[in-house]
């Protein structure tokens, strides 16, 4: 058996199992949900097992509680295939009043058909994402994100071992655990195959009706072309219609909703602090996918081609940074937004913690953008202080460069290859 690669979510999952009767782990397929759940499960039922799928569906209709029989924690893998199992789990937890009875995994948000109760208080939810660079072993983790919130002391200089060519490969490979044991050539095929799977089956399954694979690919390409931007949905639709005049608005949103249900599209909402009038602050969500490899694959690019287009690589780098920040901050209740106003004052990431603390973060692939990024952060901090709002815990520029250090103005410059939990 292959050794288990620890995930940041492990500790949080254990805490949830000690607190709730059931925990559901949601996230894109192939990100490691089942493997992580298996480390804790004492019994397993796999709802996508082709040898048992039909039997399980019939049993769920006749006597769903039978499928829940087994040692605890019992793993119900890809439970969304049999949505009625959700209510059966809720009732079982209500009846036995025990913690850590069930772990449910799902690669898509199920349609509510067959689900009659939210499960609040009985079934807790965790989102799992593709591997961060720290989890996959590429980041040395020498700068702890949680420590930055705990201490205002200057950081100790550190060095990342990730070069720009290596970074281009890591963006293209993505955070899929299955890829780590492969050759570089084979690892790059995984994201490409993921895209094919989305187009040919997953989007249709998530939406409940057959979708055109070519249209899925067209939409993914247009979305990827506008990654980490505030492009309007109308402009993305127009981009698609350049090759498909019959692509309607309703069709567009059907496909978008399916990709959101599959945890592929994970846009970043706008932050609207009371420092400008509401009309001066951008409110549109910023386009993001759950893993940078999906962007690269959708664009039909290779690591070498990515390096030849450094401006676009900078946008993909932001997707990588957002993925890793979401992973590292999860145990702190972290959430990500962005700031952009009509005066072109912007901040790529505003990382909020559940206790109200927050950080202002810019993502700059190379060193040439560091001064500009620092100026944006300092200007936004000054604006916040002028309006007597809570100040950010720290200002940080995430880079693709080698050295971690603190500038004389207090802005921390951290390579993504140094950042960790």
Short mmCIF file of C-alpha atoms in Angstrom, two decimals:
data_model
loop_
_atom_site.label_atom_id
_atom_site.label_comp_id
_atom_site.label_asym_id
_atom_site.label_seq_id
_atom_site.Cartn_x
_atom_site.Cartn_y
_atom_site.Cartn_z
CA UNK A 1 0.00 0.00 0.00
CA UNK A 2 1.26 3.47 -0.89
CA UNK A 3 2.11 5.66 2.11
CA UNK A 4 -0.48 8.31 2.93
CA UNK A 5 0.59 11.88 2.22
CA UNK A 6 -0.63 14.05 5.13
CA UNK A 7 -3.07 16.82 4.27
CA UNK A 8 -3.70 20.12 6.01
CA UNK A 9 -7.35 19.13 6.43
CA UNK A 10 -6.44 16.08 8.56
CA UNK A 11 -6.47 17.85 11.92
CA UNK A 12 -9.69 19.68 11.12
CA UNK A 13 -11.39 16.45 10.05
CA UNK A 14 -10.39 14.75 13.31
CA UNK A 15 -11.79 17.68 15.30
CA UNK A 16 -15.06 17.53 13.39
CA UNK A 17 -15.39 13.78 13.94
CA UNK A 18 -14.98 14.34 17.67
CA UNK A 19 -17.73 16.97 17.58
CA UNK A 20 -20.38 15.87 15.06
CA UNK A 21 -22.17 12.64 14.28
CA UNK A 22 -21.25 12.87 10.61
CA UNK A 23 -18.86 14.87 8.44
CA UNK A 24 -19.17 15.38 4.70
CA UNK A 25 -16.00 16.14 2.73
CA UNK A 26 -16.77 18.03 -0.47
CA UNK A 27 -14.45 19.04 -3.25
CA UNK A 28 -13.34 18.38 -6.83
CA UNK A 29 -12.82 14.77 -7.80
CA UNK A 30 -9.27 13.37 -7.63
CA UNK A 31 -8.27 15.84 -4.89
CA UNK A 32 -7.84 13.08 -2.28
CA UNK A 33 -11.14 13.06 -0.35
CA UNK A 34 -11.58 9.30 -0.32
CA UNK A 35 -7.95 8.58 0.56
CA UNK A 36 -8.07 11.00 3.48
CA UNK A 37 -11.38 9.58 4.71
CA UNK A 38 -10.07 6.00 4.41
CA UNK A 39 -7.36 6.75 6.99
CA UNK A 40 -10.11 7.09 9.60
CA UNK A 41 -12.86 4.78 8.34
CA UNK A 42 -13.53 1.40 9.95
CA UNK A 43 -15.96 0.35 7.19
CA UNK A 44 -16.66 1.59 3.66
CA UNK A 45 -19.40 1.57 1.06
CA UNK A 46 -18.54 2.92 -2.39
CA UNK A 47 -21.60 4.19 -4.22
CA UNK A 48 -19.79 4.50 -7.56
CA UNK A 49 -18.58 0.90 -7.51
CA UNK A 50 -19.97 -0.39 -10.84
CA UNK A 51 -20.49 -3.88 -9.38
CA UNK A 52 -22.70 -2.58 -6.57
CA UNK A 53 -24.13 0.71 -7.84
CA UNK A 54 -27.51 -0.61 -8.99
CA UNK A 55 -27.92 -2.80 -5.92
CA UNK A 56 -27.09 0.11 -3.63
CA UNK A 57 -29.63 2.36 -5.34
CA UNK A 58 -32.35 -0.26 -5.00
CA UNK A 59 -31.46 -0.90 -1.37
CA UNK A 60 -31.57 2.83 -0.64
CA UNK A 61 -35.16 2.92 -1.91
CA UNK A 62 -36.20 -0.16 0.09
CA UNK A 63 -34.20 0.13 3.31
CA UNK A 64 -31.53 2.82 3.32
CA UNK A 65 -30.58 2.14 6.94
CA UNK A 66 -29.16 -1.22 5.83
CA UNK A 67 -26.47 0.62 3.86
CA UNK A 68 -25.40 2.38 7.05
CA UNK A 69 -24.63 -0.82 8.92
CA UNK A 70 -20.93 -1.28 9.68
CA UNK A 71 -18.22 -0.22 12.07
CA UNK A 72 -17.86 3.50 12.80
CA UNK A 73 -16.67 5.74 11.33
CA UNK A 74 -18.40 4.36 8.21
CA UNK A 75 -17.31 5.95 4.95
CA UNK A 76 -20.07 6.63 2.43
CA UNK A 77 -18.01 7.37 -0.66
CA UNK A 78 -19.59 9.55 -3.39
CA UNK A 79 -22.90 9.51 -1.52
CA UNK A 80 -24.49 12.02 -3.93
CA UNK A 81 -25.14 9.08 -6.28
CA UNK A 82 -27.88 8.04 -3.82
CA UNK A 83 -29.15 11.39 -2.42
CA UNK A 84 -31.69 9.79 -0.08
CA UNK A 85 -28.81 8.42 2.00
CA UNK A 86 -28.36 11.94 3.43
CA UNK A 87 -31.64 11.83 5.35
CA UNK A 88 -30.89 8.27 6.47
CA UNK A 89 -27.58 9.46 7.94
CA UNK A 90 -29.28 12.37 9.69
CA UNK A 91 -31.86 10.05 11.25
CA UNK A 92 -29.19 7.55 12.33
CA UNK A 93 -27.22 10.32 14.05
CA UNK A 94 -30.41 11.60 15.71
CA UNK A 95 -31.21 8.12 16.97
CA UNK A 96 -27.79 7.11 18.34
CA UNK A 97 -26.54 10.54 19.44
CA UNK A 98 -22.90 9.56 18.87
CA UNK A 99 -19.99 11.48 17.41
CA UNK A 100 -17.90 10.28 14.48
CA UNK A 101 -20.40 7.82 13.04
CA UNK A 102 -20.15 8.65 9.34
CA UNK A 103 -17.82 10.28 6.83
CA UNK A 104 -19.46 11.21 3.54
CA UNK A 105 -17.51 12.24 0.46
CA UNK A 106 -18.87 13.90 -2.68
CA UNK A 107 -17.38 15.37 -5.85
CA UNK A 108 -20.45 17.41 -6.71
CA UNK A 109 -23.21 19.24 -4.91
CA UNK A 110 -26.25 16.97 -5.31
CA UNK A 111 -29.55 18.23 -6.58
CA UNK A 112 -31.83 18.51 -3.54
CA UNK A 113 -34.13 15.82 -4.88
CA UNK A 114 -34.44 13.15 -2.20
CA UNK A 115 -32.97 15.39 0.53
CA UNK A 116 -35.56 16.69 2.97
CA UNK A 117 -33.40 18.12 5.75
CA UNK A 118 -30.22 20.18 5.67
CA UNK A 119 -28.53 18.10 8.36
CA UNK A 120 -27.59 21.20 10.35
CA UNK A 121 -26.18 20.25 13.73
CA UNK A 122 -25.78 16.60 12.75
CA UNK A 123 -23.74 16.64 9.55
CA UNK A 124 -20.88 19.14 9.32
CA UNK A 125 -19.25 20.16 6.05
CA UNK A 126 -15.61 20.41 5.07
CA UNK A 127 -14.32 21.54 1.68
CA UNK A 128 -11.18 19.79 0.44
CA UNK A 129 -9.14 21.28 -2.36
CA UNK A 130 -6.30 19.99 -4.54
CA UNK A 131 -2.93 19.80 -2.81
CA UNK A 132 -1.10 22.98 -1.88
CA UNK A 133 2.61 23.22 -2.67
CA UNK A 134 3.38 22.57 1.00
CA UNK A 135 1.34 19.35 0.99
CA UNK A 136 2.95 18.11 -2.23
CA UNK A 137 6.41 18.83 -0.82
CA UNK A 138 7.47 21.63 -3.17
CA UNK A 139 7.11 24.47 -0.63
CA UNK A 140 9.48 24.19 2.32
CA UNK A 141 6.89 25.84 4.59
CA UNK A 142 9.54 27.99 6.27
CA UNK A 143 7.07 30.89 6.62
CA UNK A 144 3.94 29.94 8.55
CA UNK A 145 0.75 31.73 7.54
CA UNK A 146 -0.79 31.25 10.98
CA UNK A 147 2.35 32.66 12.64
CA UNK A 148 2.10 35.82 10.55
CA UNK A 149 -1.26 36.48 12.21
CA UNK A 150 0.16 35.77 15.68
CA UNK A 151 3.29 37.92 15.62
CA UNK A 152 4.19 41.31 14.20
CA UNK A 153 7.91 40.59 14.47
CA UNK A 154 9.93 40.89 11.24
CA UNK A 155 10.25 37.58 9.44
CA UNK A 156 13.55 35.71 9.35
CA UNK A 157 14.95 35.68 5.78
CA UNK A 158 14.25 32.39 4.00
CA UNK A 159 14.87 30.94 0.55
CA UNK A 160 12.60 29.04 -1.81
CA UNK A 161 13.97 26.23 -3.97
CA UNK A 162 11.37 26.70 -6.71
CA UNK A 163 12.61 28.32 -9.92
CA UNK A 164 10.35 29.95 -12.51
CA UNK A 165 10.57 26.93 -14.87
CA UNK A 166 9.69 24.63 -11.97
CA UNK A 167 6.82 26.91 -11.02
CA UNK A 168 5.47 26.72 -14.57
CA UNK A 169 5.52 22.93 -14.31
CA UNK A 170 3.80 22.95 -10.90
CA UNK A 171 1.05 25.20 -12.23
CA UNK A 172 0.57 22.85 -15.17
CA UNK A 173 0.68 19.68 -13.07
CA UNK A 174 -1.65 20.97 -10.39
CA UNK A 175 -2.36 19.63 -6.95
CA UNK A 176 -3.73 16.20 -7.89
CA UNK A 177 -2.23 13.60 -5.49
CA UNK A 178 -2.28 10.94 -8.21
CA UNK A 179 0.23 13.00 -10.22
CA UNK A 180 2.98 12.98 -7.58
CA UNK A 181 4.10 9.44 -8.32
CA UNK A 182 4.21 10.00 -12.08
CA UNK A 183 6.91 11.17 -14.44
CA UNK A 184 6.66 14.82 -15.43
CA UNK A 185 5.24 13.89 -18.82
CA UNK A 186 2.62 11.59 -17.30
CA UNK A 187 1.75 14.08 -14.54
CA UNK A 188 0.87 16.72 -17.12
CA UNK A 189 -1.58 14.35 -18.78
CA UNK A 190 -3.70 14.12 -15.63
CA UNK A 191 -5.06 17.68 -15.83
CA UNK A 192 -5.73 17.20 -19.54
CA UNK A 193 -7.66 14.00 -18.82
CA UNK A 194 -9.53 15.78 -16.04
CA UNK A 195 -10.76 18.30 -18.58
CA UNK A 196 -11.89 15.53 -20.95
CA UNK A 197 -13.77 13.84 -18.11
CA UNK A 198 -15.51 17.10 -17.24
CA UNK A 199 -16.58 17.62 -20.82
CA UNK A 200 -17.70 14.09 -21.61
CA UNK A 201 -19.48 13.07 -18.42
CA UNK A 202 -19.09 15.06 -15.20
CA UNK A 203 -20.87 18.27 -16.27
CA UNK A 204 -23.78 16.24 -17.64
CA UNK A 205 -23.99 14.25 -14.41
CA UNK A 206 -23.89 17.35 -12.22
CA UNK A 207 -26.56 19.17 -14.23
CA UNK A 208 -28.86 16.18 -14.58
CA UNK A 209 -29.03 16.37 -18.37
CA UNK A 210 -26.74 15.61 -21.29
CA UNK A 211 -24.41 18.48 -22.16
CA UNK A 212 -22.39 19.09 -25.31
CA UNK A 213 -18.74 18.17 -24.57
CA UNK A 214 -17.44 20.68 -27.10
CA UNK A 215 -19.38 23.46 -25.43
CA UNK A 216 -17.97 22.51 -22.04
CA UNK A 217 -14.46 22.80 -23.47
CA UNK A 218 -15.30 26.13 -25.15
CA UNK A 219 -16.60 27.54 -21.88
CA UNK A 220 -13.60 26.28 -19.90
CA UNK A 221 -11.24 27.84 -22.42
CA UNK A 222 -13.01 31.20 -22.31
CA UNK A 223 -13.13 31.11 -18.52
CA UNK A 224 -9.43 30.25 -18.39
CA UNK A 225 -8.61 33.06 -20.80
CA UNK A 226 -10.19 35.47 -18.30
CA UNK A 227 -8.75 33.89 -15.15
CA UNK A 228 -8.04 36.20 -12.20
CA UNK A 229 -9.86 39.07 -13.94
CA UNK A 230 -13.13 40.94 -13.50
CA UNK A 231 -14.30 40.26 -17.06
CA UNK A 232 -18.09 40.27 -17.28
CA UNK A 233 -20.02 37.08 -17.95
CA UNK A 234 -21.33 38.83 -21.05
CA UNK A 235 -17.80 39.20 -22.44
CA UNK A 236 -17.09 35.52 -21.74
CA UNK A 237 -20.30 34.59 -23.56
CA UNK A 238 -19.29 36.75 -26.51
CA UNK A 239 -15.94 34.98 -26.59
CA UNK A 240 -17.73 31.63 -26.82
CA UNK A 241 -20.18 32.90 -29.44
CA UNK A 242 -17.30 33.80 -31.72
CA UNK A 243 -17.21 30.05 -32.44
CA UNK A 244 -20.78 29.08 -31.51
CA UNK A 245 -23.48 31.63 -32.37
CA UNK A 246 -26.25 29.49 -30.85
CA UNK A 247 -24.71 29.49 -27.36
CA UNK A 248 -27.52 31.16 -25.37
CA UNK A 249 -27.41 32.95 -22.03
CA UNK A 250 -29.50 30.23 -20.36
CA UNK A 251 -27.13 27.56 -21.69
CA UNK A 252 -24.16 29.53 -20.40
CA UNK A 253 -25.52 29.65 -16.86
CA UNK A 254 -26.52 25.98 -16.92
CA UNK A 255 -22.91 25.07 -17.67
CA UNK A 256 -21.53 27.57 -15.14
CA UNK A 257 -23.81 26.20 -12.41
CA UNK A 258 -22.73 22.64 -13.18
CA UNK A 259 -19.04 23.59 -12.95
CA UNK A 260 -19.70 25.30 -9.63
CA UNK A 261 -21.47 22.19 -8.34
CA UNK A 262 -18.38 20.20 -9.32
CA UNK A 263 -16.13 22.60 -7.34
CA UNK A 264 -14.30 23.57 -10.54
CA UNK A 265 -15.32 27.23 -10.64
CA UNK A 266 -14.54 28.90 -7.32
CA UNK A 267 -14.78 32.63 -7.91
CA UNK A 268 -13.48 35.24 -5.47
CA UNK A 269 -16.07 37.72 -4.14
CA UNK A 270 -15.45 41.44 -3.79
CA UNK A 271 -14.64 43.06 -0.45
CA UNK A 272 -16.67 46.18 0.19
CA UNK A 273 -15.26 48.03 3.21
CA UNK A 274 -16.72 51.40 4.12
CA UNK A 275 -13.82 53.36 2.64
CA UNK A 276 -15.45 54.40 -0.64
CA UNK A 277 -18.98 54.87 -1.89
CA UNK A 278 -20.61 51.61 -2.98
CA UNK A 279 -20.56 52.74 -6.60
CA UNK A 280 -16.78 53.30 -6.49
CA UNK A 281 -15.90 49.73 -5.43
CA UNK A 282 -16.06 46.86 -7.90
CA UNK A 283 -18.66 44.30 -6.83
CA UNK A 284 -18.29 41.69 -9.57
CA UNK A 285 -16.70 38.37 -8.56
CA UNK A 286 -13.21 37.61 -9.82
CA UNK A 287 -12.97 34.53 -12.04
CA UNK A 288 -11.05 31.61 -10.52
CA UNK A 289 -10.82 27.85 -10.93
CA UNK A 290 -10.02 25.48 -8.09
CA UNK A 291 -6.62 24.51 -9.49
CA UNK A 292 -4.19 26.28 -11.86
CA UNK A 293 -3.66 23.12 -13.91
CA UNK A 294 -7.24 23.38 -15.18
CA UNK A 295 -6.45 26.85 -16.52
CA UNK A 296 -3.32 25.64 -18.30
CA UNK A 297 -5.04 22.54 -19.69
CA UNK A 298 -8.08 24.51 -20.88
CA UNK A 299 -5.77 26.88 -22.76
CA UNK A 300 -3.89 23.97 -24.33
CA UNK A 301 -0.60 25.24 -22.93
CA UNK A 302 2.56 23.49 -21.74
CA UNK A 303 4.98 24.69 -19.03
CA UNK A 304 7.29 25.93 -21.78
CA UNK A 305 4.50 27.83 -23.49
CA UNK A 306 3.46 29.32 -20.16
CA UNK A 307 6.93 30.78 -19.63
CA UNK A 308 6.77 32.36 -23.08
CA UNK A 309 3.66 34.28 -22.00
CA UNK A 310 4.69 35.75 -18.64
CA UNK A 311 1.74 38.18 -18.35
CA UNK A 312 -0.71 35.27 -18.60
CA UNK A 313 1.50 33.17 -16.31
CA UNK A 314 1.08 35.95 -13.75
CA UNK A 315 -2.70 35.44 -13.79
CA UNK A 316 -2.26 31.68 -13.39
CA UNK A 317 0.16 32.34 -10.53
CA UNK A 318 -2.62 34.22 -8.74
CA UNK A 319 -4.86 31.15 -9.10
CA UNK A 320 -2.10 29.04 -7.54
CA UNK A 321 -1.71 31.51 -4.65
CA UNK A 322 -5.44 31.61 -3.96
CA UNK A 323 -5.64 27.81 -3.92
CA UNK A 324 -2.81 27.57 -1.40
CA UNK A 325 -4.10 30.41 0.78
CA UNK A 326 -7.49 28.71 0.95
CA UNK A 327 -5.85 25.46 2.05
CA UNK A 328 -3.53 27.01 4.64
CA UNK A 329 -6.18 29.25 6.21
CA UNK A 330 -8.98 26.69 6.44
CA UNK A 331 -8.33 25.70 10.06
CA UNK A 332 -8.49 29.40 11.00
CA UNK A 333 -11.85 29.85 9.28
CA UNK A 334 -10.20 31.68 6.41
CA UNK A 335 -12.03 33.12 3.44
CA UNK A 336 -10.74 35.07 0.44
CA UNK A 337 -12.03 38.22 -1.22
CA UNK A 338 -10.42 40.95 -3.34
CA UNK A 339 -10.53 44.76 -3.46
CA UNK A 340 -10.62 46.95 -6.57
CA UNK A 341 -12.05 50.44 -6.93
CA UNK A 342 -12.63 52.87 -9.78
CA UNK A 343 -9.39 54.67 -8.91
CA UNK A 344 -7.41 51.49 -9.74
CA UNK A 345 -6.49 50.87 -6.13
CA UNK A 346 -6.50 47.11 -5.82
CA UNK A 347 -5.57 44.17 -3.63
CA UNK A 348 -5.51 40.69 -5.16
CA UNK A 349 -6.45 38.86 -1.96
CA UNK A 350 -8.00 39.93 1.31
CA UNK A 351 -7.66 36.96 3.66
CA UNK A 352 -10.30 37.11 6.40
CA UNK A 353 -10.29 34.95 9.55
CA UNK A 354 -13.43 34.07 11.48
CA UNK A 355 -12.34 36.20 14.45
CA UNK A 356 -12.27 39.38 12.35
CA UNK A 357 -8.54 39.61 11.68
CA UNK A 358 -7.48 39.96 8.08
CA UNK A 359 -4.45 40.43 5.82
CA UNK A 360 -3.93 42.31 2.57
CA UNK A 361 -2.07 40.28 -0.05
CA UNK A 362 -0.79 40.93 -3.57
CA UNK A 363 0.38 38.17 -5.95
CA UNK A 364 3.38 39.05 -8.11
CA UNK A 365 5.10 36.40 -10.20
CA UNK A 366 8.38 38.29 -10.57
CA UNK A 367 10.36 40.82 -8.60
CA UNK A 368 9.57 43.69 -10.97
CA UNK A 369 6.03 44.03 -9.61
CA UNK A 370 6.95 44.06 -5.93
CA UNK A 371 7.25 47.85 -5.56
CA UNK A 372 3.93 48.43 -7.30
CA UNK A 373 2.25 45.76 -5.16
CA UNK A 374 3.67 47.23 -1.96
CA UNK A 375 2.43 50.70 -2.91
CA UNK A 376 -1.09 49.34 -3.46
CA UNK A 377 -1.08 47.58 -0.09
CA UNK A 378 0.23 50.60 1.80
CA UNK A 379 -2.22 52.96 0.11
CA UNK A 380 -5.16 50.69 0.93
CA UNK A 381 -3.99 50.33 4.53
CA UNK A 382 -3.77 54.12 4.82
CA UNK A 383 -7.29 54.48 3.42
CA UNK A 384 -8.58 51.94 5.96
CA UNK A 385 -6.90 53.76 8.84
CA UNK A 386 -8.34 57.09 7.68
CA UNK A 387 -11.82 55.61 8.10
CA UNK A 388 -11.00 54.26 11.57
CA UNK A 389 -11.52 50.64 10.57
CA UNK A 390 -9.66 47.69 12.05
CA UNK A 391 -6.16 47.63 10.56
CA UNK A 392 -4.90 44.56 8.69
CA UNK A 393 -2.74 42.13 10.68
CA UNK A 394 -0.06 42.28 7.99
CA UNK A 395 0.66 43.20 4.37
CA UNK A 396 2.19 40.50 2.16
CA UNK A 397 3.33 40.06 -1.41
CA UNK A 398 3.36 36.45 -2.58
CA UNK A 399 5.98 35.99 -5.29
CA UNK A 400 7.49 33.40 -7.58
CA UNK A 401 10.97 34.62 -6.64
CA UNK A 402 13.47 33.00 -4.25
CA UNK A 403 13.94 35.19 -1.16
CA UNK A 404 11.57 35.81 1.75
CA UNK A 405 12.22 39.07 3.55
CA UNK A 406 10.57 42.10 5.12
CA UNK A 407 10.82 45.50 3.47
CA UNK A 408 11.64 48.66 5.40
CA UNK A 409 7.99 49.75 4.99
CA UNK A 410 6.81 46.59 6.79
CA UNK A 411 5.50 44.74 3.73
CA UNK A 412 6.44 41.06 3.84
CA UNK A 413 7.70 39.54 0.59
CA UNK A 414 7.14 35.77 0.66
CA UNK A 415 7.87 33.28 -2.14
CA UNK A 416 5.00 30.82 -2.63
CA UNK A 417 7.73 28.16 -2.24
CA UNK A 418 8.27 29.26 1.38
CA UNK A 419 4.65 29.58 2.52
CA UNK A 420 3.07 26.93 4.71
CA UNK A 421 0.45 26.41 7.39
#
